[in-house]
XYZ file of C-alpha atoms in Angstrom:
654
model
C -3.288 44.203 15.026
C -3.089 45.140 11.347
C -5.055 42.959 8.951
C -3.501 42.201 5.575
C -5.692 43.960 3.025
C -4.842 41.366 0.374
C -5.689 38.313 2.471
C -8.971 36.456 1.976
C -11.754 37.431 4.360
C -11.173 36.326 7.945
C -7.424 35.794 7.513
C -4.620 37.667 9.278
C -1.270 36.731 7.764
C 1.011 39.210 9.453
C 0.813 41.569 12.401
C 2.134 44.844 13.733
C 4.761 43.875 16.312
C 4.162 46.976 18.420
C 0.559 45.923 19.054
C 0.802 42.145 19.243
C 4.067 41.344 20.965
C 4.960 41.339 24.656
C 8.149 43.029 25.747
C 11.357 41.481 24.565
C 12.269 40.433 28.044
C 8.992 38.598 28.487
C 8.980 36.938 25.086
C 12.609 35.966 24.602
C 14.813 33.987 26.960
C 18.390 33.229 25.950
C 19.466 29.641 25.370
C 21.043 28.277 28.566
C 24.677 29.231 28.302
C 27.243 26.453 28.380
C 24.947 23.782 26.965
C 27.050 23.510 23.811
C 30.286 24.348 25.582
C 31.508 25.655 22.265
C 32.515 29.265 21.622
C 31.917 30.743 18.191
C 34.763 32.865 16.857
C 34.199 36.041 14.822
C 34.972 34.247 11.538
C 32.212 31.745 12.199
C 29.822 34.507 13.172
C 30.552 36.116 9.812
C 29.865 32.818 8.015
C 26.584 32.529 9.889
C 25.590 36.095 9.092
C 26.386 35.647 5.379
C 24.378 32.421 5.236
C 21.313 33.946 6.912
C 21.358 37.247 5.040
C 21.530 35.377 1.717
C 18.176 33.864 2.715
C 16.404 36.984 3.848
C 17.078 36.599 7.588
C 19.560 38.202 9.991
C 22.018 36.898 12.537
C 20.438 39.137 15.185
C 17.004 37.577 14.639
C 18.516 34.081 14.684
C 20.265 34.685 18.020
C 17.209 36.393 19.486
C 15.151 33.334 18.523
C 17.427 31.189 20.701
C 19.838 30.012 18.027
C 23.574 29.548 18.529
C 26.645 29.642 16.327
C 29.236 27.045 17.329
C 32.748 26.327 16.145
C 32.486 22.556 16.608
C 29.050 20.945 16.319
C 30.359 17.624 17.625
C 30.710 19.245 21.068
C 26.897 19.358 21.217
C 26.368 15.783 20.058
C 28.835 13.154 18.916
C 26.748 12.363 15.840
C 27.480 15.843 14.435
C 30.537 16.549 12.305
C 33.451 18.534 13.719
C 32.520 21.669 11.797
C 31.168 25.138 12.557
C 27.385 25.244 12.467
C 24.184 27.071 13.212
C 22.282 25.384 16.037
C 18.503 25.668 15.849
C 16.983 25.009 19.254
C 13.298 24.078 19.189
C 10.966 25.667 21.764
C 7.384 25.038 22.718
C 5.299 27.784 21.066
C 5.437 31.073 22.976
C 7.614 29.725 25.811
C 11.242 29.411 26.819
C 10.801 25.641 27.298
C 12.759 23.355 25.026
C 10.983 20.705 23.037
C 12.367 17.405 24.234
C 13.807 14.838 21.828
C 12.943 11.146 22.016
C 16.257 10.457 23.771
C 15.432 12.966 26.541
C 17.682 15.908 25.633
C 16.539 19.297 24.261
C 15.649 18.898 20.591
C 17.844 20.690 18.091
C 19.135 20.559 14.530
C 22.332 21.967 13.076
C 23.182 23.529 9.733
C 26.867 23.168 8.912
C 28.678 26.301 7.744
C 31.271 24.538 5.616
C 29.819 25.938 2.391
C 27.035 24.950 0.033
C 28.827 22.020 -1.635
C 29.202 19.240 0.947
C 31.046 16.053 0.106
C 29.041 13.268 -1.513
C 26.437 11.793 0.863
C 27.163 14.439 3.506
C 24.158 16.309 4.904
C 24.019 20.070 5.214
C 21.508 19.662 8.063
C 21.737 17.105 10.851
C 20.093 16.129 14.110
C 21.123 13.581 16.759
C 20.279 9.939 16.180
C 17.011 8.677 17.677
C 15.867 12.205 18.496
C 12.540 11.907 16.662
C 10.624 14.678 14.931
C 9.444 18.125 16.044
C 7.902 21.112 14.299
C 9.714 24.460 14.332
C 7.883 27.519 15.692
C 10.197 30.518 15.385
C 10.528 32.720 18.479
C 9.986 36.165 17.029
C 8.026 39.339 17.909
C 5.912 38.840 14.775
C 4.749 35.415 15.945
C 2.762 35.414 19.243
C 2.096 31.669 19.018
C -0.356 31.119 21.909
C -2.645 33.767 20.431
C -2.165 32.477 16.871
C -2.813 28.865 17.856
C -6.084 29.702 19.598
C -7.439 32.151 17.004
C -8.285 30.586 13.595
C -8.682 34.039 12.041
C -4.893 34.009 11.694
C -3.784 32.507 8.412
C -0.786 30.177 8.615
C 1.955 29.233 6.173
C 3.559 25.799 6.367
C 6.983 25.455 4.802
C 10.028 23.201 5.114
C 13.189 24.235 6.944
C 13.889 26.471 9.913
C 15.405 29.292 7.851
C 12.106 29.641 5.980
C 10.273 30.283 9.263
C 12.825 32.867 10.384
C 12.778 34.671 7.012
C 8.978 34.613 7.041
C 8.860 36.135 10.524
C 11.284 38.858 9.410
C 8.717 39.742 6.724
C 5.785 39.669 9.157
C 4.463 36.225 8.188
C 3.379 33.443 10.523
C 5.273 30.389 9.260
C 5.401 26.899 10.722
C 8.339 24.915 9.392
C 8.602 21.156 9.024
C 12.045 19.605 9.188
C 11.077 17.492 6.172
C 8.008 17.273 3.969
C 6.909 14.062 5.707
C 7.529 15.400 9.223
C 3.956 16.546 9.841
C 3.391 13.231 11.639
C 5.391 10.876 13.798
C 6.976 7.828 12.232
C 4.500 4.979 12.070
C 1.506 7.310 12.509
C -0.501 9.353 10.028
C -2.269 11.771 12.345
C -1.034 15.325 12.821
C 2.084 15.563 14.981
C 1.305 16.494 18.625
C 3.156 19.794 18.038
C 0.428 20.661 15.497
C -2.502 19.060 17.280
C -2.786 21.932 19.781
C -3.662 24.434 17.048
C -7.307 25.279 16.347
C -7.536 24.403 12.653
C -11.288 24.598 12.046
C -12.032 27.464 9.667
C -8.355 28.513 9.428
C -6.730 29.417 6.103
C -3.544 27.394 5.664
C -1.088 27.901 2.815
C 1.370 25.069 2.216
C 4.444 26.521 0.479
C 6.899 23.668 -0.066
C 10.032 24.251 -2.132
C 9.662 24.623 -5.897
C 10.999 21.118 -6.602
C 7.588 19.718 -5.601
C 6.833 20.038 -9.324
C 9.440 17.385 -10.188
C 9.375 15.127 -7.112
C 6.272 12.890 -6.892
C 7.154 11.909 -3.319
C 6.964 15.557 -2.216
C 3.593 15.868 -3.931
C 2.329 12.825 -2.048
C 3.584 14.335 1.227
C 1.594 17.471 0.427
C -1.504 15.351 -0.295
C -1.148 13.584 3.051
C -0.635 16.801 5.008
C -3.510 18.550 3.233
C -5.854 15.611 3.868
C -4.963 15.559 7.585
C -5.462 19.312 7.934
C -8.768 19.185 6.061
C -9.988 16.450 8.395
C -9.377 18.941 11.230
C -11.451 21.566 9.426
C -8.739 23.750 7.865
C -9.119 25.422 4.459
C -5.899 24.323 2.791
C -4.288 25.988 -0.216
C -1.360 24.822 -2.320
C 1.040 27.720 -2.864
C 3.310 26.846 -5.778
C 6.621 28.633 -5.447
C 8.356 29.002 -8.836
C 11.914 27.901 -9.459
C 14.648 30.529 -9.403
C 15.330 32.397 -12.683
C 18.276 30.071 -13.337
C 16.077 27.013 -12.787
C 17.464 26.204 -9.338
C 15.232 25.096 -6.476
C 13.632 27.991 -4.611
C 12.247 27.908 -1.075
C 10.106 30.421 0.783
C 13.152 32.234 2.177
C 14.766 32.456 -1.275
C 11.538 33.803 -2.778
C 11.122 36.476 -0.092
C 14.763 37.534 -0.444
C 14.539 37.743 -4.229
C 11.059 39.218 -4.739
C 9.843 40.582 -1.377
C 6.699 40.133 0.673
C 4.408 42.038 -1.708
C 5.242 39.577 -4.488
C 4.561 36.784 -2.029
C 1.044 38.074 -1.332
C 0.449 38.586 -5.036
C 1.437 34.953 -5.633
C -0.830 33.883 -2.799
C -3.798 35.435 -4.587
C -2.795 34.333 -8.086
C -4.237 31.344 -10.004
C -1.036 29.472 -9.122
C -2.324 29.140 -5.549
C -5.224 26.715 -5.547
C -7.362 25.010 -2.904
C -6.042 21.614 -1.905
C -8.021 19.045 -3.809
C -11.078 17.559 -2.216
C -10.771 13.879 -1.454
C -12.736 13.032 -4.615
C -10.537 15.347 -6.710
C -7.421 13.834 -5.158
C -7.831 10.806 -7.400
C -8.824 12.675 -10.552
C -5.272 12.915 -11.991
C -5.391 9.142 -12.301
C -8.461 9.294 -14.558
C -6.762 9.749 -17.892
C -8.089 12.429 -20.192
C -9.946 11.013 -23.164
C -7.926 10.350 -26.297
C -9.164 10.545 -29.873
C -8.020 8.406 -32.819
C -9.284 7.894 -36.307
C -10.218 4.402 -37.481
C -7.221 4.465 -39.817
C -4.852 5.385 -36.974
C -6.047 2.506 -34.817
C -5.889 0.042 -37.721
C -2.294 1.082 -38.304
C -1.288 1.116 -34.649
C 1.195 -1.624 -33.548
C -0.522 -3.698 -30.857
C 1.540 -4.807 -27.874
C 0.620 -8.024 -26.043
C -1.234 -7.824 -22.737
C 1.347 -7.519 -19.965
C 0.899 -10.187 -17.312
C 2.893 -10.922 -14.172
C 1.419 -14.435 -13.914
C 0.470 -15.618 -17.411
C -3.249 -16.228 -17.695
C -3.969 -15.144 -14.143
C -2.517 -11.764 -13.048
C -2.488 -8.717 -15.341
C 0.216 -6.123 -14.770
C -0.613 -2.664 -13.431
C -4.259 -3.187 -12.404
C -6.230 -4.461 -9.381
C -6.664 -8.263 -9.653
C -9.323 -9.838 -7.426
C -9.275 -13.428 -6.131
C -12.878 -14.164 -5.134
C -13.933 -17.061 -2.954
C -15.664 -18.012 0.282
C -13.793 -18.370 3.538
C -11.474 -21.334 3.957
C -10.424 -21.853 0.319
C -6.885 -20.447 0.799
C -7.309 -17.201 -1.165
C -4.727 -15.457 1.018
C -2.285 -18.347 0.736
C -2.531 -18.328 -3.060
C -1.997 -14.541 -3.214
C 1.015 -14.863 -0.893
C 2.387 -17.781 -2.924
C 2.196 -15.818 -6.166
C 3.749 -12.769 -4.504
C 6.653 -14.817 -3.126
C 7.290 -16.388 -6.549
C 7.328 -12.964 -8.220
C 9.525 -11.596 -5.435
C 12.050 -14.377 -6.097
C 11.729 -14.300 -9.895
C 10.635 -17.958 -9.884
C 8.100 -19.828 -12.004
C 4.560 -19.733 -10.632
C 3.105 -23.256 -10.226
C 0.294 -23.695 -12.751
C 1.331 -20.901 -15.125
C 1.539 -22.060 -18.762
C 5.024 -23.481 -19.294
C 7.246 -21.443 -21.596
C 4.615 -18.734 -22.166
C 6.793 -16.053 -20.601
C 10.059 -15.923 -18.747
C 9.545 -15.733 -14.967
C 8.688 -12.189 -13.901
C 10.385 -10.536 -10.939
C 8.747 -7.825 -8.828
C 9.356 -6.852 -5.193
C 6.528 -7.994 -2.923
C 4.706 -5.711 -0.481
C 2.250 -7.841 1.510
C -0.182 -5.957 3.744
C -1.894 -8.303 6.189
C -4.856 -6.909 8.078
C -6.085 -10.329 9.238
C -3.109 -12.446 10.366
C -0.285 -11.770 12.803
C 3.436 -12.124 12.137
C 3.573 -15.720 13.418
C 0.900 -16.932 11.007
C 2.432 -15.054 8.081
C 5.843 -16.494 8.967
C 4.415 -20.038 9.078
C 2.845 -19.668 5.657
C 5.852 -17.954 4.118
C 8.322 -20.553 5.383
C 6.076 -23.427 4.269
C 5.569 -21.979 0.775
C 9.243 -21.157 0.247
C 10.210 -24.637 1.455
C 7.675 -26.457 -0.702
C 8.560 -24.459 -3.827
C 12.292 -24.383 -3.017
C 12.447 -20.597 -3.417
C 15.840 -19.032 -2.824
C 16.300 -16.623 0.071
C 15.162 -13.231 -1.289
C 17.009 -9.935 -1.161
C 13.820 -7.881 -1.493
C 10.199 -7.841 -0.359
C 8.385 -6.462 2.691
C 5.551 -7.490 4.980
C 3.382 -4.913 6.731
C 1.419 -6.501 9.577
C -1.644 -4.323 10.125
C -3.831 -6.475 12.366
C -5.709 -4.202 14.764
C -4.726 -1.079 12.791
C -6.983 1.127 10.668
C -5.952 0.137 7.134
C -8.781 1.782 5.215
C -7.427 3.561 2.160
C -10.668 5.510 1.864
C -14.127 5.820 3.328
C -16.620 5.284 0.510
C -19.923 7.080 0.827
C -23.060 6.584 -1.208
C -23.133 7.882 -4.798
C -19.347 7.777 -5.091
C -18.476 10.156 -2.252
C -14.991 9.477 -0.877
C -12.792 10.455 2.069
C -9.080 9.686 1.831
C -7.609 8.016 4.917
C -4.023 8.212 6.217
C -3.141 4.648 5.175
C -3.632 5.620 1.511
C -0.729 8.068 1.756
C 1.358 5.702 3.897
C 0.973 2.948 1.305
C 2.018 5.246 -1.538
C 4.964 6.480 0.519
C 6.131 2.891 1.038
C 5.664 1.980 -2.612
C 7.565 4.960 -3.939
C 10.492 4.143 -1.658
C 10.862 0.796 -3.498
C 12.376 1.037 -6.993
C 10.761 -0.604 -10.002
C 7.393 -2.269 -10.478
C 5.965 -3.969 -7.373
C 3.366 -6.640 -6.645
C 1.142 -5.666 -3.707
C -1.163 -8.033 -1.836
C -3.921 -6.344 0.182
C -5.317 -9.080 2.415
C -8.215 -8.711 2.242
C -10.488 -6.295 0.325
C -12.872 -5.176 3.065
C -9.988 -4.322 5.414
C -8.785 -1.643 2.986
C -12.060 0.192 2.423
C -14.713 1.445 4.804
C -18.260 1.744 3.517
C -20.675 4.269 4.964
C -24.395 3.591 4.822
C -25.340 1.415 1.872
C -22.200 2.234 -0.150
C -21.156 -1.437 -0.210
C -24.064 -2.178 -2.527
C -24.031 1.200 -4.284
C -22.704 0.794 -7.830
C -21.203 4.298 -8.023
C -19.297 3.799 -4.760
C -17.960 0.353 -5.636
C -17.020 1.481 -9.149
C -15.131 4.492 -7.768
C -13.298 2.384 -5.204
C -12.113 -0.225 -7.715
C -11.658 1.792 -10.906
C -10.343 5.021 -9.380
C -8.987 4.526 -5.846
C -7.347 1.121 -6.355
C -6.207 2.009 -9.858
C -4.650 5.198 -8.471
C -2.543 3.028 -6.137
C -1.372 1.028 -9.168
C -0.608 4.162 -11.209
C 0.954 6.327 -8.507
C 2.754 3.460 -6.778
C 3.928 1.667 -9.967
C 2.486 -1.641 -8.849
C 0.090 -4.516 -9.507
C -2.549 -5.255 -6.865
C -3.669 -8.762 -5.863
C -6.683 -8.624 -3.563
C -8.492 -11.579 -1.945
C -12.214 -10.779 -1.883
C -15.118 -12.491 -0.134
C -18.335 -12.484 -2.226
C -21.816 -12.555 -0.755
C -23.143 -15.842 0.622
C -25.295 -16.331 -2.457
C -22.326 -15.493 -4.681
C -20.183 -18.009 -2.809
C -22.667 -20.709 -3.680
C -22.453 -19.802 -7.365
C -19.387 -20.570 -9.428
C -19.240 -16.906 -10.545
C -18.349 -15.791 -6.979
C -20.209 -12.478 -7.175
C -22.669 -10.571 -5.008
C -23.370 -7.396 -3.024
C -23.474 -5.187 -6.126
C -23.207 -5.727 -9.862
C -20.192 -3.399 -9.718
C -18.206 -5.920 -7.651
C -18.279 -8.283 -10.635
C -18.106 -5.678 -13.429
C -15.628 -3.092 -12.141
C -12.495 -5.322 -11.868
C -10.872 -6.004 -15.237
C -9.419 -9.258 -13.890
C -11.365 -11.388 -11.414
C -10.506 -14.945 -10.458
C -12.597 -17.449 -8.522
C -11.225 -20.016 -6.082
C -13.578 -22.723 -4.812
C -13.298 -26.032 -2.979
C -13.751 -29.163 -5.095
C -16.692 -31.092 -3.690
C -15.848 -34.389 -1.993
C -12.102 -34.040 -2.702
C -10.167 -33.047 0.455
C -7.695 -30.133 0.270
C -8.396 -29.602 -3.427
C -9.479 -26.308 -5.015
C -10.395 -25.097 -8.479
C -9.040 -21.786 -9.757
C -10.875 -20.245 -12.681
C -11.036 -16.903 -14.468
C -14.536 -15.456 -14.281
C -13.535 -12.159 -15.896
C -10.552 -11.448 -18.114
C -11.113 -8.298 -20.140
C -7.866 -8.649 -22.042
C -6.957 -12.107 -23.291
C -8.423 -15.443 -24.284
C -10.197 -17.686 -21.755
C -8.025 -19.830 -19.495
C -8.869 -23.402 -18.542
C -9.640 -23.943 -14.848
C -6.739 -25.198 -12.751
C -7.036 -27.719 -9.932
C -4.786 -27.057 -6.966
C -4.144 -29.218 -3.935
C -2.772 -28.153 -0.574
C 0.534 -30.016 -0.359
C 3.262 -29.408 2.244
C 2.112 -25.838 2.894
C 1.707 -24.725 -0.729
C -1.043 -24.909 -3.347
C 0.268 -27.176 -6.102
C -1.359 -28.042 -9.428
C -2.746 -31.555 -9.055
C -0.982 -32.605 -12.253
C 2.366 -31.490 -10.808
C 2.102 -33.290 -7.463
C 4.961 -35.677 -6.777
C 4.025 -39.358 -7.272
C 5.037 -41.326 -4.194
C 3.390 -44.515 -5.474
C 0.349 -44.340 -3.210
C -2.017 -43.041 -5.873
C -1.072 -45.863 -8.230
C -1.559 -48.319 -5.404
C -5.027 -46.854 -4.801
C -5.882 -47.132 -8.490
C -4.815 -50.764 -8.552
C -6.945 -51.423 -5.464
C -9.980 -50.001 -7.278
C -9.284 -52.187 -10.338
C -8.978 -55.311 -8.198
C -12.198 -54.493 -6.356
C -14.003 -53.799 -9.673
C -13.020 -57.237 -10.981
C -14.081 -58.906 -7.719
C -17.478 -57.147 -7.831
C -17.979 -58.143 -11.480
C -17.301 -61.784 -10.661
C -19.778 -61.542 -7.758
C -22.459 -60.354 -10.204
C -22.607 -56.829 -8.611
C -20.455 -54.780 -11.056
C -19.417 -51.217 -10.195
C -21.429 -48.680 -12.133
C -20.518 -45.010 -12.517
C -24.127 -43.884 -12.043
C -24.766 -45.853 -8.838
C -23.247 -45.667 -5.373
C -20.160 -47.828 -5.112
C -19.760 -50.589 -2.569
C -18.317 -49.393 0.723
C -15.652 -52.073 0.363
C -14.108 -50.077 -2.495
C -13.571 -47.033 -0.287
C -12.157 -49.138 2.552
C -9.613 -50.815 0.240
C -8.428 -47.445 -1.056
C -8.276 -45.981 2.453
C -6.017 -48.873 3.454
C -3.743 -48.041 0.524
C -3.415 -44.246 0.832
C -4.439 -43.505 4.410
C -7.560 -41.501 3.601
C -11.024 -42.181 2.263
C -11.338 -41.197 -1.427
C -14.263 -39.366 -2.984
C -16.631 -40.959 -5.475
C -15.189 -38.692 -8.182
C -11.680 -39.973 -7.504
C -12.869 -43.602 -7.728
C -14.644 -42.844 -11.008
C -11.500 -41.186 -12.384
C -9.408 -44.258 -11.519
C -11.995 -46.554 -13.151
C -11.872 -44.402 -16.311
C -8.054 -44.603 -16.309
C -8.263 -48.387 -16.063
C -10.578 -48.503 -19.115
C -8.138 -46.334 -21.101
C -5.278 -48.599 -20.043
C -7.164 -51.714 -21.101
C -7.368 -53.100 -17.567
C -11.179 -52.916 -17.502
C -14.048 -52.760 -19.971
C -17.059 -50.533 -19.401
C -20.267 -51.930 -20.893
C -23.534 -50.082 -21.289
C -26.696 -51.758 -20.095
C -28.787 -53.721 -22.657
C -31.313 -56.555 -22.792
C -29.614 -59.545 -21.270
C -26.551 -57.532 -20.164
C -25.912 -55.508 -17.007
C -24.001 -52.230 -17.273
C -20.754 -51.846 -15.356
C -17.007 -52.427 -15.240
C -15.663 -55.907 -16.117
C -12.362 -57.625 -16.822
C -11.839 -57.297 -20.615
C -11.321 -61.035 -21.300
C -14.747 -62.052 -19.934
C -16.718 -58.805 -19.938
C -19.739 -59.919 -21.979
C -20.055 -63.304 -20.264
C -19.938 -61.724 -16.794
C -22.379 -58.990 -17.876
C -24.942 -61.632 -18.929
C -24.456 -63.527 -15.669
C -24.925 -60.315 -13.678
C -28.107 -59.561 -15.608
C -29.501 -63.051 -14.884
C -28.632 -62.730 -11.206
C -30.413 -59.384 -10.965
C -33.540 -60.871 -12.623
C -33.597 -63.691 -10.090
C -33.214 -61.261 -7.170
C -36.090 -59.149 -8.453
């Protein structure tokens, strides 16, 4: 085995085939003849040879690795086009055994040979439908995979595309190729693909060399972040190898680079400042911490000031994490869902200041870690029905109950470990165009605290100001997050607790609390609004599945009937010399009369509000207590006379 003199200590990036490779007969086994039932003609073999040689590989190496050239790819699978193609068969590392696709047949992909300018929307590469994902390990004398997989002293290169692996092997490099930048995991999972899980990663040098367009495609950069994080969790030392674009500015892959510049230039690039260690989990978020900016006083005084951007006027600020704090059972999740559905439909949000802004529209991504699909469906249907929202053409629900949804693990003193769901969430967000509204229900399901990090100010600050803000910045979204304060905080109107950072770090924090003695009624208030004037509290009542402002509830006549019942009872009590008094407990008869009218027992506050309305309407008079006069509510025409009689009656009773 020959060690690369330019590789970092402990790394073997390429090997001498004469020492490391078994005999050709033992290592290579031809593809079973007749599988494709398609015979390549000399013209197609020439096309294949030209294509491969232009990328630093050879037709001989391709065929020796188990590849085929076919005249009609549709003879292999009906989903392929009727065109000549290269067929890349995927084998288990170091064996002649095919990797098996999800549909049960040997896994393969084809590269059509119809030229480099396919018709619009036509793919150059293709694989059968429902065949899943596999990782390509090239069968080549320079790549003894069982030995490489078991020995972490071998350095590995991860690239994208089968041709890159073949070209790398031709230059003595050990290259693993992904069929797409996101194909390091199975769909719906964020752990390393089983094809990669059998490799000993701990202590291994890994160079990820994606195509040069990673510099202009944020989604490719996020795929790299996810892959690097997964490899680092398995103990690998991961480096980002930045391939430059071609001299004419075109995209350049590993095979193109090796063909154009050779393997010595590749190793020089590997050791250059352009190749950097994959960021640590803490550094992963640092691009989202904006560099400081400097302005003179004169510049700021002359700067045009734009208004604060809000998705829900007064309540939800655009582009930041917004917290809805409250104890359990006050419908925090329902309110967050209701706002998200209104924004998703471009409809007015109940309770937002009328005419302040035109209704905003933003696709909804609702991540539920607490409720199942049935409960979310019940709430969604009830809210849309109550608010008469039109059937949407956008919006997604991600039901995560029973799934690890932690974006990060927060450690004490601001230490952080990125988790797979962070990258999955960003991947979902960047697949949706425009600005989004994202509900994470609820806060503690999307962060895991180690030790005492939950009450550590550095850790909480980092989670809210850096991790959550990075989701907003990198995913082009606004976050709405229900949050449960401490028990002591729940008992205070400020809804705080655990750590001072929980109340200071969010720039927008709302509080939702139950109104005492008033069933199904809640008060929404702003306890922190860094940008903007204070907003008056808003009373909401649960009505037909939605939270409606009390002032906007439909009047079905029952409330007026209840108010009239209170007025009648107040007059009857005054005439009986026991007037109702706001400061004393009301007669139980009052509550029974109202319950008969509206079907529920009212609270004392509701009765007092109706009495105050009656005074404003001139139906009752409210007299203060004085010598010879008893305080209370009286009919206006005889208020003073009845007040004196009530006073005399109370003197006699005493």
